[in-house]
Coordinates of C-alpha atoms in Angstrom, one line a residue:
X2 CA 0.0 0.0 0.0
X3 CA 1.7 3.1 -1.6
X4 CA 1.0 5.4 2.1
X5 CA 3.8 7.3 1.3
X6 CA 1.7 8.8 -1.7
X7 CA -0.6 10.6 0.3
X8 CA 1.6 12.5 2.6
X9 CA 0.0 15.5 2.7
X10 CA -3.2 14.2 3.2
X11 CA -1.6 11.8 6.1
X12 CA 0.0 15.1 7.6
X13 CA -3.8 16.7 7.5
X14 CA -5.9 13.7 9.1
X15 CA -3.3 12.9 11.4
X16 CA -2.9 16.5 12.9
X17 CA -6.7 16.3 13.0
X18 CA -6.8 13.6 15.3
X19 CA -3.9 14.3 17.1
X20 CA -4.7 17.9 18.2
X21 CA -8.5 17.1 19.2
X22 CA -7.7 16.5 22.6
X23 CA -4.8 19.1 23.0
X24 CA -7.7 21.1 21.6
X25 CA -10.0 19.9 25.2
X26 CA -6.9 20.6 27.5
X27 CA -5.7 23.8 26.7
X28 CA -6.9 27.0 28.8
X29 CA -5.8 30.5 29.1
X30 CA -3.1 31.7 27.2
X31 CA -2.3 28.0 25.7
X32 CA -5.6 28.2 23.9
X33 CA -3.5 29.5 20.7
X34 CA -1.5 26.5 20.6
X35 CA -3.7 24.3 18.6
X36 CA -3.7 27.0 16.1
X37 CA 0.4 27.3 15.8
X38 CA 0.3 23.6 15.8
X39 CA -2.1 23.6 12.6
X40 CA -0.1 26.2 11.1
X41 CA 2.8 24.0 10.7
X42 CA 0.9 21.0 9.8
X43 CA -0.6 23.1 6.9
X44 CA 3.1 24.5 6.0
X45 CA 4.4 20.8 5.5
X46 CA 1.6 19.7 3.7
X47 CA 1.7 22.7 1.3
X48 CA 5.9 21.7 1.1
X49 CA 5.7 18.0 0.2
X50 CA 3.0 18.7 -2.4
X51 CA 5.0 21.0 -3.9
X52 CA 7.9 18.2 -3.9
X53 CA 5.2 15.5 -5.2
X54 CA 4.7 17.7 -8.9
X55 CA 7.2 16.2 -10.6
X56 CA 6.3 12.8 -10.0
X57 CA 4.5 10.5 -12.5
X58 CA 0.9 10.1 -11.9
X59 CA -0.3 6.6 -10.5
X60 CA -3.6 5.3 -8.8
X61 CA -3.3 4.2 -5.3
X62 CA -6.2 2.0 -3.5
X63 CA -7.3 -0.4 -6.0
X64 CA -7.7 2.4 -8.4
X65 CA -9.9 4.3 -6.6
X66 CA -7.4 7.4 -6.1
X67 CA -5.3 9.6 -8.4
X68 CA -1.9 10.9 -7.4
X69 CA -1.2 12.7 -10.0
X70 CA -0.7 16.7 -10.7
X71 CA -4.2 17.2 -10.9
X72 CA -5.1 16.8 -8.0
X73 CA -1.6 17.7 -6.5
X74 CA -2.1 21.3 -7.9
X75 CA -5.6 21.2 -6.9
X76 CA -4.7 20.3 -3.4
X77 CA -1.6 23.5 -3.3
X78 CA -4.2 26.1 -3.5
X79 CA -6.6 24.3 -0.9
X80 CA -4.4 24.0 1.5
X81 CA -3.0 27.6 0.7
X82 CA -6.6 29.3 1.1
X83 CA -6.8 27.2 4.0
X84 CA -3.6 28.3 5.8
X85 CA -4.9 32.0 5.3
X86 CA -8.3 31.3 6.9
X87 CA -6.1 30.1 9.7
X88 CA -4.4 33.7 10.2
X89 CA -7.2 35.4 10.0
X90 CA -8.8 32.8 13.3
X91 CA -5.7 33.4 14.6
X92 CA -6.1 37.2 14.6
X93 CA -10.3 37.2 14.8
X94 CA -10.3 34.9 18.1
X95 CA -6.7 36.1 19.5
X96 CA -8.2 36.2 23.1
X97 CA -11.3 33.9 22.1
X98 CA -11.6 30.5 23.8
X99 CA -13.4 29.7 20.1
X100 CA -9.6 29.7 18.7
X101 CA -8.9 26.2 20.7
X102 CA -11.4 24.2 18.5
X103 CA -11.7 26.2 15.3
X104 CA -8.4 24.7 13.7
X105 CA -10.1 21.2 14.0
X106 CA -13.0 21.6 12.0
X107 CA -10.5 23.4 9.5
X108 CA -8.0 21.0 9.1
X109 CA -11.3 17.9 8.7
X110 CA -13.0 19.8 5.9
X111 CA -9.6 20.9 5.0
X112 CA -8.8 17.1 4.3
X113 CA -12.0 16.8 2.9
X114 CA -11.4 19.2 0.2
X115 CA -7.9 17.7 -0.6
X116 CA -9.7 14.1 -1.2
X117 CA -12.2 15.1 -3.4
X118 CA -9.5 16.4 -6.0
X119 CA -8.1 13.0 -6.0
X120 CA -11.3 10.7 -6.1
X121 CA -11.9 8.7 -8.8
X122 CA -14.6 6.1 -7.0
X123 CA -17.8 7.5 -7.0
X124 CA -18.3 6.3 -2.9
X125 CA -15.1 8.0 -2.3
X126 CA -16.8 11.1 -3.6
X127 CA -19.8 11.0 -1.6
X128 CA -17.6 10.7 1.6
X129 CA -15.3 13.5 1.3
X130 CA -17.9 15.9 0.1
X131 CA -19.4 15.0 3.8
X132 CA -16.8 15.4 5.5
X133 CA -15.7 18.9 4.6
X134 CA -19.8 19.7 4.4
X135 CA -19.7 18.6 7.8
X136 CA -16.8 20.6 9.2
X137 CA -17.9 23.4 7.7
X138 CA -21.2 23.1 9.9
X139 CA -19.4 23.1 13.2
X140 CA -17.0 26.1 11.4
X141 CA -19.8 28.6 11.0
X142 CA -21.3 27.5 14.5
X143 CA -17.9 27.8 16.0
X144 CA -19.4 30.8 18.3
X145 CA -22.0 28.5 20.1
X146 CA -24.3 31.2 21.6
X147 CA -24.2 33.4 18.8
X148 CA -27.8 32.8 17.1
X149 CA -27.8 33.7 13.9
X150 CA -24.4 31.8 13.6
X151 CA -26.3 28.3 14.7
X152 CA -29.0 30.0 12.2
X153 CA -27.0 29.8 9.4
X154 CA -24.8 26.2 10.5
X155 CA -28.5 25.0 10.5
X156 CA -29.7 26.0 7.3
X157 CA -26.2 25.3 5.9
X158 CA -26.4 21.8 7.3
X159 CA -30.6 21.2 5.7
X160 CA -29.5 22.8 2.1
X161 CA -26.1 20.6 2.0
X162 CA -28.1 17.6 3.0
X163 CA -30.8 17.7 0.7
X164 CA -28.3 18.5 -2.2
X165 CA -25.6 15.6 -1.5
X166 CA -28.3 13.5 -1.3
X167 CA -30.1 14.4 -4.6
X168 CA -26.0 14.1 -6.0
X169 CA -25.6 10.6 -4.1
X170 CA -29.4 9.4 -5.8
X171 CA -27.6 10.6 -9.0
X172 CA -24.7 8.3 -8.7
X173 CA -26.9 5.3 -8.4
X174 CA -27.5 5.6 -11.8
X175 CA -24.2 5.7 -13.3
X176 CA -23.9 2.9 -11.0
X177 CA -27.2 1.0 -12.3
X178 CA -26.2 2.2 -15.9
X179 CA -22.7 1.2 -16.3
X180 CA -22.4 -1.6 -12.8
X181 CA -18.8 0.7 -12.1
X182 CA -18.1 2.8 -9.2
X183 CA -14.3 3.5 -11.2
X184 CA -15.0 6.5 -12.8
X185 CA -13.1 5.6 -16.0
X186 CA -14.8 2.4 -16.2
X187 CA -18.3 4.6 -16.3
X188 CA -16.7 7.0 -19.2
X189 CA -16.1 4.2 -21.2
X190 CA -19.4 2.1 -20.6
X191 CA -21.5 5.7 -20.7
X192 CA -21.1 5.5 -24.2
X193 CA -23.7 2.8 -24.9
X194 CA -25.9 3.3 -22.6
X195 CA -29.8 5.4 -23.1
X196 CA -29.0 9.0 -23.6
X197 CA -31.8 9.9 -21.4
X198 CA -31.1 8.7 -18.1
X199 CA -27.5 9.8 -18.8
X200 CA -28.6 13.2 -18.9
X201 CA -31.1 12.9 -15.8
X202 CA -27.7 11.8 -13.9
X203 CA -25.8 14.3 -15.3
X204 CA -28.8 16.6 -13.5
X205 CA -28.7 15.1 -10.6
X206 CA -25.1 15.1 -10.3
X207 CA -24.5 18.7 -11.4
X208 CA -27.2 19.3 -8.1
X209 CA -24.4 17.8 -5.3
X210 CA -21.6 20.0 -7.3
X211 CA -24.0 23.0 -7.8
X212 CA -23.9 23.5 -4.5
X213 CA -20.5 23.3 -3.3
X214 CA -19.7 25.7 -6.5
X215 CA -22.4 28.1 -5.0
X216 CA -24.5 27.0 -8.8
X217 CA -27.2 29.2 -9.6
X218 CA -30.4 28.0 -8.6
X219 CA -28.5 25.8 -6.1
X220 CA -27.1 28.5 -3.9
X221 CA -29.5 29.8 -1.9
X222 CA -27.7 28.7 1.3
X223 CA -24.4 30.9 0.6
X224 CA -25.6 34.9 1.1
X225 CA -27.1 33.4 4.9
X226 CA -24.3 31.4 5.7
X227 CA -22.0 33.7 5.1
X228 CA -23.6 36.3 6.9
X229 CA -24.5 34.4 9.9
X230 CA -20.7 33.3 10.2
X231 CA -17.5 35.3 11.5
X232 CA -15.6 36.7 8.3
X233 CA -13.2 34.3 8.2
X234 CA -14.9 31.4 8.1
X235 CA -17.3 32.7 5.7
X236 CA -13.8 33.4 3.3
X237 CA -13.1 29.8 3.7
X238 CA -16.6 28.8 2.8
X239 CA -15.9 31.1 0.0
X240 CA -13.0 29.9 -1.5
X241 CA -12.2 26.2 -0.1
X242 CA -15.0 24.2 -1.2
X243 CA -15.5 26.2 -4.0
X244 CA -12.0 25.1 -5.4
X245 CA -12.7 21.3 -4.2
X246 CA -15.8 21.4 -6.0
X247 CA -14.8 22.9 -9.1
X248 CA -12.0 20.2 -9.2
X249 CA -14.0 17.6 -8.4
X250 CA -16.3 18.8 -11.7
X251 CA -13.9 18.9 -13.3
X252 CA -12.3 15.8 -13.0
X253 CA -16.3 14.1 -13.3
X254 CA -17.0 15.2 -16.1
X255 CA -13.9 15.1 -18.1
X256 CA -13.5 11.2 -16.8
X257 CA -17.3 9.8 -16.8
X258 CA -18.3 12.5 -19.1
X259 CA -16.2 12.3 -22.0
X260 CA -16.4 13.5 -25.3
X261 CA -19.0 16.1 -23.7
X262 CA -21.9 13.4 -23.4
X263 CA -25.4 14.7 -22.8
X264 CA -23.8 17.5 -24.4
X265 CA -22.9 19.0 -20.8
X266 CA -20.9 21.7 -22.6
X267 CA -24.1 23.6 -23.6
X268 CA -25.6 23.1 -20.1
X269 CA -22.7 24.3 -18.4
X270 CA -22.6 27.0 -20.1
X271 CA -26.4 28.2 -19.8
X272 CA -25.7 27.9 -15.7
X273 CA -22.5 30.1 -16.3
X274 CA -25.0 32.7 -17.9
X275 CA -27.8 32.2 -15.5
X276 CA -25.5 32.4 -12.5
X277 CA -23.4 35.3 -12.9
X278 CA -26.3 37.6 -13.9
X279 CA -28.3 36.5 -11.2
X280 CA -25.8 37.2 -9.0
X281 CA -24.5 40.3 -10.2
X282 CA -28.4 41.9 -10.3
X283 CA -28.5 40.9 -6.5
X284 CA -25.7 42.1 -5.2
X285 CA -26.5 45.9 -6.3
X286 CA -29.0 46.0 -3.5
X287 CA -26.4 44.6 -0.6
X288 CA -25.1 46.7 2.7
X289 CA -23.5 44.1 4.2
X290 CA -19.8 43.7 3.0
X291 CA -20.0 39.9 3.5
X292 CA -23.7 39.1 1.9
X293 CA -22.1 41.1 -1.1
X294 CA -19.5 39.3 -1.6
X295 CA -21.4 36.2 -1.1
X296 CA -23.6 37.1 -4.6
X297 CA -20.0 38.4 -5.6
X298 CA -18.5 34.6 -5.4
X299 CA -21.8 33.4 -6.7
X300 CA -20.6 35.4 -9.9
X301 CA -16.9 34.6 -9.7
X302 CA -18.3 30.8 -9.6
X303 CA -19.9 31.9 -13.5
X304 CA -16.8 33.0 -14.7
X305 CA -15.0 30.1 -13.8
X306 CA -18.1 27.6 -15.3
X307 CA -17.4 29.9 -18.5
X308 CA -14.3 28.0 -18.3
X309 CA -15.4 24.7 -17.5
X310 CA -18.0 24.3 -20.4
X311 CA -14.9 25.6 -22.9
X312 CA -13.3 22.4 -21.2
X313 CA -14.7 19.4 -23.7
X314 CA -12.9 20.2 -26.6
X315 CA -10.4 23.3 -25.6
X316 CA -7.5 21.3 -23.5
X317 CA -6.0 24.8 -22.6
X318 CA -9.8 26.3 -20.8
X319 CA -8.9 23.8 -18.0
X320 CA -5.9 25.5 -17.0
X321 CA -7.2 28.5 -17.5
X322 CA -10.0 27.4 -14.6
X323 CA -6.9 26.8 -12.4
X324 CA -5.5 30.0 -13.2
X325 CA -8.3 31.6 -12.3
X326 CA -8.9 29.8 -9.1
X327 CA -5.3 31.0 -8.2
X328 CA -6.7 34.4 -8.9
X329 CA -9.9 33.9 -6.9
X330 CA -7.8 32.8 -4.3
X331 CA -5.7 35.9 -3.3
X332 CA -8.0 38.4 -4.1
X333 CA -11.4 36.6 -2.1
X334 CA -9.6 36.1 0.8
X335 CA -7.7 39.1 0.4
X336 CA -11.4 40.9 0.7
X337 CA -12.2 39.0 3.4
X338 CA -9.2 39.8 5.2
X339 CA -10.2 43.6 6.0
X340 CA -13.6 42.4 6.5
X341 CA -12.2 40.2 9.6
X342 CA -10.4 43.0 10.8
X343 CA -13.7 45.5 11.2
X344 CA -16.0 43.3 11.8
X345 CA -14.1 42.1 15.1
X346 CA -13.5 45.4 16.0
X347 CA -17.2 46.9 15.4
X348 CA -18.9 43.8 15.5
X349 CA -20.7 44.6 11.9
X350 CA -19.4 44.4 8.2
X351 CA -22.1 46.9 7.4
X352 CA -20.9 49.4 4.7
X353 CA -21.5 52.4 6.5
X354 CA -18.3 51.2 8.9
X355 CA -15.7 51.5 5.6
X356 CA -16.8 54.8 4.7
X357 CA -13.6 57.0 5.0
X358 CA -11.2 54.1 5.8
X359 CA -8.5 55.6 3.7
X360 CA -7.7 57.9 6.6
X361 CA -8.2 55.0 9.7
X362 CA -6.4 52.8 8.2
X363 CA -5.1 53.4 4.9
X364 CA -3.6 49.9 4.7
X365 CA -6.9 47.9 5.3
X366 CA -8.3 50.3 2.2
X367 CA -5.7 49.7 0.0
X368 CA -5.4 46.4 0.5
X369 CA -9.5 45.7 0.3
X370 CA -9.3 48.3 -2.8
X371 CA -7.1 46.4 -4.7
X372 CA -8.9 43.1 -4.0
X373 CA -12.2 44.3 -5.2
X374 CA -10.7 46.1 -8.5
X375 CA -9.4 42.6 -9.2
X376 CA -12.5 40.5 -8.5
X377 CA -13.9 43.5 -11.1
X378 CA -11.5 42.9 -13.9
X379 CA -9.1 45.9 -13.5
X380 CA -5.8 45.3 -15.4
X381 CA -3.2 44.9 -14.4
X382 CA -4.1 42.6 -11.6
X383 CA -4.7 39.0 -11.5
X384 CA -8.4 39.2 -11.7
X385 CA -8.0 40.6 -15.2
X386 CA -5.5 38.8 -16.5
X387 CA -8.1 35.6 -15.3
X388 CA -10.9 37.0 -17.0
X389 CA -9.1 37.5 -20.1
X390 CA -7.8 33.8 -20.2
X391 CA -11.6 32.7 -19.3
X392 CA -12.8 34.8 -22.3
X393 CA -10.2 33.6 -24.5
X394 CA -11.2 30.1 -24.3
X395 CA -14.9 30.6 -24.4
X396 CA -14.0 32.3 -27.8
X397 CA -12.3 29.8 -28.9
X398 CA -14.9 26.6 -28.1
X399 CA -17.7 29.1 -30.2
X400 CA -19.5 30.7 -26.9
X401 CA -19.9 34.2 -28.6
X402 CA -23.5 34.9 -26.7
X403 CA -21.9 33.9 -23.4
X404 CA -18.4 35.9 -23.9
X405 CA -21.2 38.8 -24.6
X406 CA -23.6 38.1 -21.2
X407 CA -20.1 38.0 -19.4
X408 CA -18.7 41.5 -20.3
X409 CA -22.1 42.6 -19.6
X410 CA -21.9 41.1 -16.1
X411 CA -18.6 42.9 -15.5
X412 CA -19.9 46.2 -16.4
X413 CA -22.3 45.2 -13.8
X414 CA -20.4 43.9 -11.2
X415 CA -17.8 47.0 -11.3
X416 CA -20.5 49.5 -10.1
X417 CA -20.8 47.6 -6.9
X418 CA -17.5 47.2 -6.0
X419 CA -16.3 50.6 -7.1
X420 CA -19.3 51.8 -4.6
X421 CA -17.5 50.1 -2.0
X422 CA -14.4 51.6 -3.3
X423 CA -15.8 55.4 -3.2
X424 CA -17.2 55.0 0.6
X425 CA -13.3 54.1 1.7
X426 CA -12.2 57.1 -0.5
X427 CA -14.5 59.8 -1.1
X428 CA -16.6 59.8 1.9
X429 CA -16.1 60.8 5.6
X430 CA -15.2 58.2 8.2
X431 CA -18.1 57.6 10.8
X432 CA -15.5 57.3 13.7
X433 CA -12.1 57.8 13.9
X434 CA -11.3 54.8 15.9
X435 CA -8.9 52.9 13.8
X436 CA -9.1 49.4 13.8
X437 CA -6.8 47.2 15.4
X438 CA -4.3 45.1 13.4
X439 CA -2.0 42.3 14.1
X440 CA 1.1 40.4 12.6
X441 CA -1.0 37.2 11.5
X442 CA -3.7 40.3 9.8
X443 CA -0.8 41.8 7.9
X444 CA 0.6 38.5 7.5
X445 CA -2.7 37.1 5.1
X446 CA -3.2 40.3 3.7
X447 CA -0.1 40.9 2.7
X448 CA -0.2 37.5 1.4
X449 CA -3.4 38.2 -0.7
X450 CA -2.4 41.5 -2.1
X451 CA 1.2 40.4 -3.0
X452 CA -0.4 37.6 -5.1
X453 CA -2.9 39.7 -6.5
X454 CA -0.7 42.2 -7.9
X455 CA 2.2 39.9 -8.9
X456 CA -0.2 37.1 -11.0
X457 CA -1.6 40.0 -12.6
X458 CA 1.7 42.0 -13.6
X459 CA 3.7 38.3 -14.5
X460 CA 0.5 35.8 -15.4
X461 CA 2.7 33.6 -17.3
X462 CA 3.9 32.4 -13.6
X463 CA 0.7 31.3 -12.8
X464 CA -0.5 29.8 -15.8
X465 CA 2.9 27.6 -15.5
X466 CA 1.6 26.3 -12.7
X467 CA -1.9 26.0 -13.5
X468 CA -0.8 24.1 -16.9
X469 CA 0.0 20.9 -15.0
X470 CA -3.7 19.6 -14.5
X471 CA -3.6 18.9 -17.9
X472 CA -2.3 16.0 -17.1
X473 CA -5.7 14.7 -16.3
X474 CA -6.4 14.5 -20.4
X475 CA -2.8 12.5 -20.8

C-alpha cells in the first residue's frame, strides 16, 4: 500500500486527530496552541505537495485514487486558502476560547477538500464531500451562543443535506447504468448506454456540485451562511469548497463525461449565464460587506463555469480554470481579510463602517481596494489577467452569446465594488477609531495583495503552474 503517496493528506488527518484532545486541554493563554500547531501542519503539507509535482501520476487503492498533478495542484491552492483562513482565526479569536477548537474543524473539511481532487470512485466522492460539508457546519457554528451563527450552521447543514443527497441518488444511476463505481470504467461504458437517463444523472449530479460551487439555482444557502458566520470562516466557505468542487467537476465530467456526453458543454454554459447575472443583479442591493460578496463569489463561480463548459474540446480552458482559481484565491480572501479586521473590531461588516477608511487605516483600504478592482476585472491585476484567459477560451470553443452576457456582467459587477471603493475614499469616516491590526492580519493580507498584484503583472507564472492539471487529459 503506496501510504507514502498521500503525505500531505496523512500530515492533514493525522494533525486532526492528534490535536483534538490538545484542543479539550488547553486554557488560558495555551488556547492559541492548537492554532500554531495547525499552522505548521498546513506548512508541511503545502511543502511536500509542492515536492510531489514532478512525480508521474499513478492510482493508489485499488484504483480508486489519483496521485497525479491534478489533484496535486488542486490540493496546493486548498491547503494555501486554508492556511490563510487560519491567520485570520488566529487574529479574529486572538483572546477567544473559540480559537482552541476552530483549527479542528478546519483541518477535517480541509482534508476533505484535498480528497475530493483526488477521487476517482464514485463512494469516495460521496464521503469526502461529507466530511468537509460537515466541518464546515461546526465552522460557522464555532461561536456557540451566537444565534444567527447556529441559524446559518442550521440551514447550511438542511440545504447541503438535501443536495448531496439528490447528487448521491444521481450516482446510483451511473452505477445501475454502467455496474462501475471506477469512474473511468463509467466513461467508457456511458457510451452505450440510453442518452436519457445519462442526462437525468448528469442533472442530478451537477445538483451535489452546484452546491458546493455556490450554482445558480443551487445557492440559496451561501448569502445566509455567510452572513450568519465570522468573516473568516465565511472566506473559507468562500474559497475552499469552492476550489474542491470545481475540481472535483472537473475531474467528473472530463472522466465519466467524456467526449462532452449529454452534451454538458451547452448546459454548463447556460448555468455560467444564468448564475453570474443572477448574481450580479442581486448584489446591487447589498449593505453588508459579507452578503455582497457572497452574490459576488456566486458570480466569480460563473466566470470560472465559463471556463469549465470551454473544457470538452479546448485542452488549454482547464488550466485556465486553475489559473483563475489562483486568482480567486488571493484576491477573495484578500477581501475577506479587511472584513475580519472591522468586523471584530465593530462587531458589523455593514458598509457604513468602511466609509472614509483611507484615513483610519489606509492599509486595510488599500489592500480591500485592490482586492475588489481585481475580482472586477481591472488590469493589471490578476483578476484581469483571469478574466481575459476565461474569455479567450470561451471564444475559442464558439460561446460568442456567453463571452457577450459576461462582459455585460462585468460592467455590472464593477458599479458595486467601485461603490464600495468610493465610501473608503470619497466619503467621511463615521468614527475615527482605527481598527486594530496584528502580525497574522498583515501577514494574510499581505499574502493576498502580493499575489494579486504579482499574477496579474507576470500571469505567465501562474499559468505555468496551473498548466499541470492537464495531465488529467494525458
Amino acid at each position: 500500500m503506496k501510504l507514502w503517496a498521500i503525505i500531505p493528506e496523512l500530515i492533514i488527518a493525522g494533525s486532526a486527530l492528534f490535536y483534538i484532545p490538545i484542543a479539550g486541554w488547553v486554557k488560558g493563554k495555551n488556547q492559541l496552541l492548537p492554532g500554531y500547531l495547525t499552522l505548521i501542519s498546513l506548512s508541511f503539507a503545502i511543502l511536500f505537495s509542492f515536492r510531489m509535482l514532478p512525480w508521474t501520476s499513478f492510482d493508489i487503492f485499488k484504483g480508486t485514487y489519483a496521485v497525479d498533478n491534478f489533484g496535486t495542484v488542486f490540493k496546493i491552492l486548498i491547503l494555501s486558502g486554508s492556511l490563510i483562513t487560519l491567520l485570520l482565526l488566529l487574529f479574529y479569536f486572538k483572546k477567544n476560547s473559540h480559537i482552541a477548537h476552530a483549527p479542528i474543524a478546519l483541518l477535517f473539511s480541509t482534508l476533505g477538500a484535498m480528497c475530493i481532487a483526488s477521487s476517482l470512485d464514485l463512494g469516495l466522492i460521496v464521503l469526502f464531500l461529507q466530511m468537509m460539508s460537515l466541518a464546515g457546519y461546526v465552522l460557522v457554528a464555532v461561536i456557540r451562543r451566537d444565534k444567527m451563527a447556529n441559524e446559518a450552521a442550521m440551514k447550511f447543514f438542511i440545504f447541503a443535506a438535501a443536495a448531496l443527497s439528490v447528487m448521491a441518488f444521481g450516482l446510483t444511476f451511473l452505477y445501475g447504468l454502467t455496474g462501475s463505481l471506477d469512474l473511468r470504467i463509467i466513461g467508457v461504458s456511458l457510451r452505450s448506454s440510453d442518452s436519457v437517463w445519462i442526462f437525468v444523472s448528469l442533472l442530478l449530479i451537477l445538483i451535489g456540485y452546484g452546491f458546493e460551487i455556490t450554482l445558480v439555482p443551487f445557492h440559496f444557502w451561501a448569502p445566509d451562511v455567510y452572513a450568519g458566520s465570522t468573516a473568516p470562516v465565511a472566506g473559507f466557505l468562500s474559497v475552499v469548497p469552492k476550489i474542491a468542487g470545481f475540481a472535483g467537476l472537473l475531474r467528473f465530467l472530463l472522466t465519466a463525461y467524456m467526449d462532452n456526453l449529454a452534451d454538458w458543454s451547452l448546459i454548463i454554459a447556460i448555468f455560467a449565464a444564468v448564475t453570474m447575472t443572477m448574481a450580479n443583479l442581486t448584489a446591487l442591493r447589498q449593505t453588508k460587506l459579507k452578503r455582497l460578496l457572497a452574490y459576488s463569489s456566486i458570480a466569480q463561480s460563473g466566470i470560472i463555469l465559463m471556463a469549465v463548459a470551454s473544457a470538452d474540446n479546448i485542452d488549454t480552458a482547464i488550466s485556465y480554470a486553475g489559473f483563475y482559481l489562483i486568482a480567486y484565491l488571493f484576491m477573495n480572501m484578500g477581501a475577506f481579510s479587511v472584513i475580519s479586521a472591522i468586523e471584530r473590531n465593530f462587531g458589523s461588516d455593514d458598509v457604513i463602517l468602511f466609509r472614509g477608511l483611507s484615513r483610519t487605516s489606509p492599509f486595510s483600504a488599500a489592500v480591500l481596494t485592490l482586492s475588489f478592482l481585481s475580482l472586477a476585472g481591472i488590469p493589471p491585476l490578476a483578476g484581469f489577467a483571469g478574466k481575459v484567459f476565461v474569455i479567450s477560451g470561451a471564444i475559442d470553443r464558439g460561446y460568442i452569446w456567453l463571452v457577450i452576457i459576461a462582459i455585460v456582467n462585468l460592467t455590472i459587477a464593477l458599479y458595486y465594488y467601485v461603490s464600495v471603493v468610493a465610501e473608503m475614499y470619497l466619503k467621511q469616516p463615521v468614527n475615527m477609531i482605527k481598527p486594530v491590526q496584528d502580525f497574522y492580519f498583515l501577514l494574510s493580507a499581505g499574502i493576498c495583495t502580493a499575489g494579486t498584484i504579482f499574477f496579474g503583472i507576470f500571469p505567465a507564472a501562474a499559468l505555468n503552474f496551473s498548466n499541470l492539471i492537464l495531465h488529467l487529459l494525458k
